[in-house]
PDB file of C-alpha atoms in Angstrom:
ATOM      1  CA  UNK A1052     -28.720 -10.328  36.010  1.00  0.00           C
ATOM      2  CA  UNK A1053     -25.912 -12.667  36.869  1.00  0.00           C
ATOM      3  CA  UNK A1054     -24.466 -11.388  40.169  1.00  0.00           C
ATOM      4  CA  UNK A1055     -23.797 -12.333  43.770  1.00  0.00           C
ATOM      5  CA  UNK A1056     -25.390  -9.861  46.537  1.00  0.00           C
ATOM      6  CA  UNK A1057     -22.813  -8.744  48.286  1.00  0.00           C
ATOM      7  CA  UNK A1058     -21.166  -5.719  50.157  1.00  0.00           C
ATOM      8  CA  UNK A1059     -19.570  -4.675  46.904  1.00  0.00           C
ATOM      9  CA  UNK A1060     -22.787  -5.225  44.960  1.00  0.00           C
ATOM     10  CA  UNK A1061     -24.530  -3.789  47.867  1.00  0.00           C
ATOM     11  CA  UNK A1062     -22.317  -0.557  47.498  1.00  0.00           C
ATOM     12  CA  UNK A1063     -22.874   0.039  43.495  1.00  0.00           C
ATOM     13  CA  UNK A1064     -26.709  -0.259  43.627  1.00  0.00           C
ATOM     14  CA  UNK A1065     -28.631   2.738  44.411  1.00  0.00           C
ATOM     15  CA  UNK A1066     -31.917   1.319  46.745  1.00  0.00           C
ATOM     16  CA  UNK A1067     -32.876   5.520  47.318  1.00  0.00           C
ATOM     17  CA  UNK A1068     -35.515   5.208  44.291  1.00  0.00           C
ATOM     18  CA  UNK A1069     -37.489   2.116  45.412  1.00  0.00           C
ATOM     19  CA  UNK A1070     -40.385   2.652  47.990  1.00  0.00           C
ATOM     20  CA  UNK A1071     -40.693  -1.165  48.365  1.00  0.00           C
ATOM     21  CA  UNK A1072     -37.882  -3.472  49.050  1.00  0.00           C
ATOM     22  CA  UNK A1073     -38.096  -7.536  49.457  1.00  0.00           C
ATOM     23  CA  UNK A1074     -35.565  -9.234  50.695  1.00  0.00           C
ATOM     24  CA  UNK A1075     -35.176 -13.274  49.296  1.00  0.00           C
ATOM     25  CA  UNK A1076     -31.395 -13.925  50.057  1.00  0.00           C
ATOM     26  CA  UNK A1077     -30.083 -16.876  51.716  1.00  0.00           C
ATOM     27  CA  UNK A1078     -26.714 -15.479  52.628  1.00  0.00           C
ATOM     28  CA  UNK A1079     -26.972 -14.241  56.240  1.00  0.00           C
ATOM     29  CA  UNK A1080     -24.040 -10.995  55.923  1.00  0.00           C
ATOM     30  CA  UNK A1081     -26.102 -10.131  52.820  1.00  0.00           C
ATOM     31  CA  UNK A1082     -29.602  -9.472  54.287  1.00  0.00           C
ATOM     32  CA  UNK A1083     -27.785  -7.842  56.844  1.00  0.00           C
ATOM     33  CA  UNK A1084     -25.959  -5.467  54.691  1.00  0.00           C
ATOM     34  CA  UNK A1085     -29.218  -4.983  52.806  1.00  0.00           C
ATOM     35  CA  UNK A1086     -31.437  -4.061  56.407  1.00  0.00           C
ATOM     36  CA  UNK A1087     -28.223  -2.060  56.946  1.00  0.00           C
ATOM     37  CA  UNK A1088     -29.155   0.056  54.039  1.00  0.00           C
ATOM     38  CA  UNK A1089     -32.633   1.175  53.815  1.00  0.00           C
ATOM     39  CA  UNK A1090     -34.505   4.162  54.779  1.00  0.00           C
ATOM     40  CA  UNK A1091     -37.213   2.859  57.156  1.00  0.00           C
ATOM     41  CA  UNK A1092     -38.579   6.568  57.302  1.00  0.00           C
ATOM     42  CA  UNK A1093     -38.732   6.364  53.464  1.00  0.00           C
ATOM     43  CA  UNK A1094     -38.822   2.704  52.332  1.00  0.00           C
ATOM     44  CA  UNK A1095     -40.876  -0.286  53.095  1.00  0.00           C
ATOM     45  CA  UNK A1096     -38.797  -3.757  53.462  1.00  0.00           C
ATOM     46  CA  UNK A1097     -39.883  -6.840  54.017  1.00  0.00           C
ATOM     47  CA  UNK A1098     -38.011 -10.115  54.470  1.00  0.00           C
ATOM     48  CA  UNK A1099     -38.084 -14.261  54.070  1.00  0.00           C
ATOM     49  CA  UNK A1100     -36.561 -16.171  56.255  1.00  0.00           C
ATOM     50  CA  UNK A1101     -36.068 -20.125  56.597  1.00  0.00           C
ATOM     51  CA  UNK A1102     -38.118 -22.190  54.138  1.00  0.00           C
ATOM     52  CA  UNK A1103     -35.511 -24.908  53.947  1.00  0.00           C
ATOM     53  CA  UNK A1104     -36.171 -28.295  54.904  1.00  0.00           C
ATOM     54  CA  UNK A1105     -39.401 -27.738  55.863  1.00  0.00           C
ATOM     55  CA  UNK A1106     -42.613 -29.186  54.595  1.00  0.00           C
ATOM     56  CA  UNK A1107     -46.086 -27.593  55.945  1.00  0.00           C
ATOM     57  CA  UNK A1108     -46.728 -24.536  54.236  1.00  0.00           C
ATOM     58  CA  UNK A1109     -49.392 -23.917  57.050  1.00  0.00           C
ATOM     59  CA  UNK A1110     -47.099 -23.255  59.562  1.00  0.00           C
ATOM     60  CA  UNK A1111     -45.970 -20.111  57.900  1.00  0.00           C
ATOM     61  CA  UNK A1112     -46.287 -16.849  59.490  1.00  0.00           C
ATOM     62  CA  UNK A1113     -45.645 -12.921  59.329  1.00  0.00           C
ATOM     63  CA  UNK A1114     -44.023 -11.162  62.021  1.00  0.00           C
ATOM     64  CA  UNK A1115     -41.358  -8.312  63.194  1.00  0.00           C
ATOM     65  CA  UNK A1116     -38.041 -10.097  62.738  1.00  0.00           C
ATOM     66  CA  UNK A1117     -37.837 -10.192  66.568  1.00  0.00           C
ATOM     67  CA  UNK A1118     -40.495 -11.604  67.211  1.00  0.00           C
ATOM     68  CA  UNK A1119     -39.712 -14.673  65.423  1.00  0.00           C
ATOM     69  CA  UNK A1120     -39.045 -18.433  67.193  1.00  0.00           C
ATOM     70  CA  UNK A1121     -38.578 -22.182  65.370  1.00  0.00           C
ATOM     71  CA  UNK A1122     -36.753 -20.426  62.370  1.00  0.00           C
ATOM     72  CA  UNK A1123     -32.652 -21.200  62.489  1.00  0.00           C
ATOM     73  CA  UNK A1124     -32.307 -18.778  59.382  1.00  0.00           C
ATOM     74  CA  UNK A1125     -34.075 -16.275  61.583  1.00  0.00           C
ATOM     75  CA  UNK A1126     -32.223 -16.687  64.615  1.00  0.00           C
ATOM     76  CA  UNK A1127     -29.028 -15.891  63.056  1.00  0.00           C
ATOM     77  CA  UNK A1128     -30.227 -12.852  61.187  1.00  0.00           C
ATOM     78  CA  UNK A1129     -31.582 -11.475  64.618  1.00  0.00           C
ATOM     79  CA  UNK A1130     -27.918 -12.082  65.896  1.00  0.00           C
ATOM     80  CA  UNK A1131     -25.782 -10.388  63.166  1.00  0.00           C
ATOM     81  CA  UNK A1132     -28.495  -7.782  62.875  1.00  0.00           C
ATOM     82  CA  UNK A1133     -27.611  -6.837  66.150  1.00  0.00           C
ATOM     83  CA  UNK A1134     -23.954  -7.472  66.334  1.00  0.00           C
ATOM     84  CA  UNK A1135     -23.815  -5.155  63.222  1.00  0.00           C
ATOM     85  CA  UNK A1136     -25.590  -2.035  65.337  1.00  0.00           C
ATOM     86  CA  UNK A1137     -29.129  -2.166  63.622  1.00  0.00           C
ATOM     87  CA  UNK A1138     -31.797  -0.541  65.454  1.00  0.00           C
ATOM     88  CA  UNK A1139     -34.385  -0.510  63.188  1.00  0.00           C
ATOM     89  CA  UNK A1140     -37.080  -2.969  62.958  1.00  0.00           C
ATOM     90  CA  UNK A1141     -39.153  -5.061  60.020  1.00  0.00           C
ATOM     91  CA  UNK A1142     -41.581  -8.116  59.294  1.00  0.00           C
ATOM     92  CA  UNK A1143     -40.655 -10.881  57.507  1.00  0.00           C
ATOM     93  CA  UNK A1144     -42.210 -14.299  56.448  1.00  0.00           C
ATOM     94  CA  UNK A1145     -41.110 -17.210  58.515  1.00  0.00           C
ATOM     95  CA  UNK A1146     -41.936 -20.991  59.535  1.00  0.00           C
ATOM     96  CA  UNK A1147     -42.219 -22.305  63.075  1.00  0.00           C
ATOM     97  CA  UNK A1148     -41.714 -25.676  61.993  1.00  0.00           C
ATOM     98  CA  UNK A1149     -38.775 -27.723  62.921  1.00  0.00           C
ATOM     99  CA  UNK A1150     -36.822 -28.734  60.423  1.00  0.00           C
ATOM    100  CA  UNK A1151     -36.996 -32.319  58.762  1.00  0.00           C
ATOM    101  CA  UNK A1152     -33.695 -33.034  57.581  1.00  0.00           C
ATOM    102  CA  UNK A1153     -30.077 -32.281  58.308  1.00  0.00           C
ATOM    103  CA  UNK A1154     -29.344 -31.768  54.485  1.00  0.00           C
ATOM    104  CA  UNK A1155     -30.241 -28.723  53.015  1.00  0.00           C
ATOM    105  CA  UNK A1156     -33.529 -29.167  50.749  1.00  0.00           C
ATOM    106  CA  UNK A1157     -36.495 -27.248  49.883  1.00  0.00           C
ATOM    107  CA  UNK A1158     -40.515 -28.107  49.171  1.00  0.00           C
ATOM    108  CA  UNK A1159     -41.668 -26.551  46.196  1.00  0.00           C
ATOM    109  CA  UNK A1160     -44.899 -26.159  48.078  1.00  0.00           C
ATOM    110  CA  UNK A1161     -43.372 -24.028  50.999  1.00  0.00           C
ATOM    111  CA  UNK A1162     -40.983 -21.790  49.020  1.00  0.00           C
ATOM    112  CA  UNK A1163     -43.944 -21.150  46.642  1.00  0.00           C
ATOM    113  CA  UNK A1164     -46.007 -20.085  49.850  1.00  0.00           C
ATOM    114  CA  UNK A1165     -43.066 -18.106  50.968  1.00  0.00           C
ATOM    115  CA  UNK A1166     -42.653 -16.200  48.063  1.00  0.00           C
ATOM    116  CA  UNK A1167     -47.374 -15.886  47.997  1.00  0.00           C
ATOM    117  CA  UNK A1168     -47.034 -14.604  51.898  1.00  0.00           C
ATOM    118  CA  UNK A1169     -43.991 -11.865  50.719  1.00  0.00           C
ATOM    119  CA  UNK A1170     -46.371 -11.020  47.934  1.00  0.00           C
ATOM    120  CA  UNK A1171     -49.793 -10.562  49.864  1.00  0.00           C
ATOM    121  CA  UNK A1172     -47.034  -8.903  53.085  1.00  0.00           C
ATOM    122  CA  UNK A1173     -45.886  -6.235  50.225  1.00  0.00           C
ATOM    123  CA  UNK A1174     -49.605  -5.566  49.287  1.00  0.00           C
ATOM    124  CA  UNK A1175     -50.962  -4.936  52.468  1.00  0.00           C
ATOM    125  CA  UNK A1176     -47.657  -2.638  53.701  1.00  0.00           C
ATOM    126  CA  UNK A1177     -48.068  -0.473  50.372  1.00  0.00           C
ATOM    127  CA  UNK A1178     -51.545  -0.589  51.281  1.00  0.00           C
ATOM    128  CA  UNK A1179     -51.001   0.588  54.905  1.00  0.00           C
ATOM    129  CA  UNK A1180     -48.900   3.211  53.872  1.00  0.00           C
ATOM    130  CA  UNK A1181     -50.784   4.669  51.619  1.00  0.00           C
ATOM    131  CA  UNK A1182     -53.941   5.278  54.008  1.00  0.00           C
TER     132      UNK A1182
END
């Protein structure tokens, strides 16, 4: 699939048949038009945040996205969820660390540990649910 997540994309996908919904997007409007979108009484979703420029994959955590702190990404999805009216609530995978460099950058080693921690997060939701 060779497309841009956007409002428009946002609009022509139908999200009502998926129980489980993770949320890997960089661009801040679309994981709020995503959150925007699902059926928390329904639908499980789950969310990264920030692994940019950082380099300790230790210092990743899971939380309710407002709850988190030290994650820049984070901060400004907090905002515009707000801003945007959303009342509902979610975890997501985040880092605490400070950042190392102005220049955007990534660690194979802490995206990879992003993407384990949104894979074990899904598990034990679907898990939670279903007792």
């Amino acid at each position: 699939i060779v497309s841009k997540i956007d409002n428009e994309f946002l609009a022509n996908f139908d999200l009502s048949e998926f129980d489980l919904i993770i949320d890997a997007i960089d661009d801040i409007p679309a994981k709020v038009a995503l959150a925007n979108l699902i059926d928390f009484k329904r639908q499980i979703f789950i969310s990264s945040t920030g692994g940019a420029r950082k380099l300790d994959p230790t210092r990743i955590k899971t939380t309710s996205i407002f709850k988190t702190h030290g994650d820049a990404l984070a901060k400004k999805f907090r905002y515009e969820l707000r801003k945007s009216g959303f009342k509902g609530n979610f975890d997501v995978v985040f880092s605490d660390e400070e950042a190392h460099c102005k220049d955007l950058g990534s660690f194979m080693g802490v995206t990879a540990s992003f993407g384990l921690a949104l894979a074990s997060l899904a598990l034990r939701k679907v898990l939670a649910k279903k007792n």
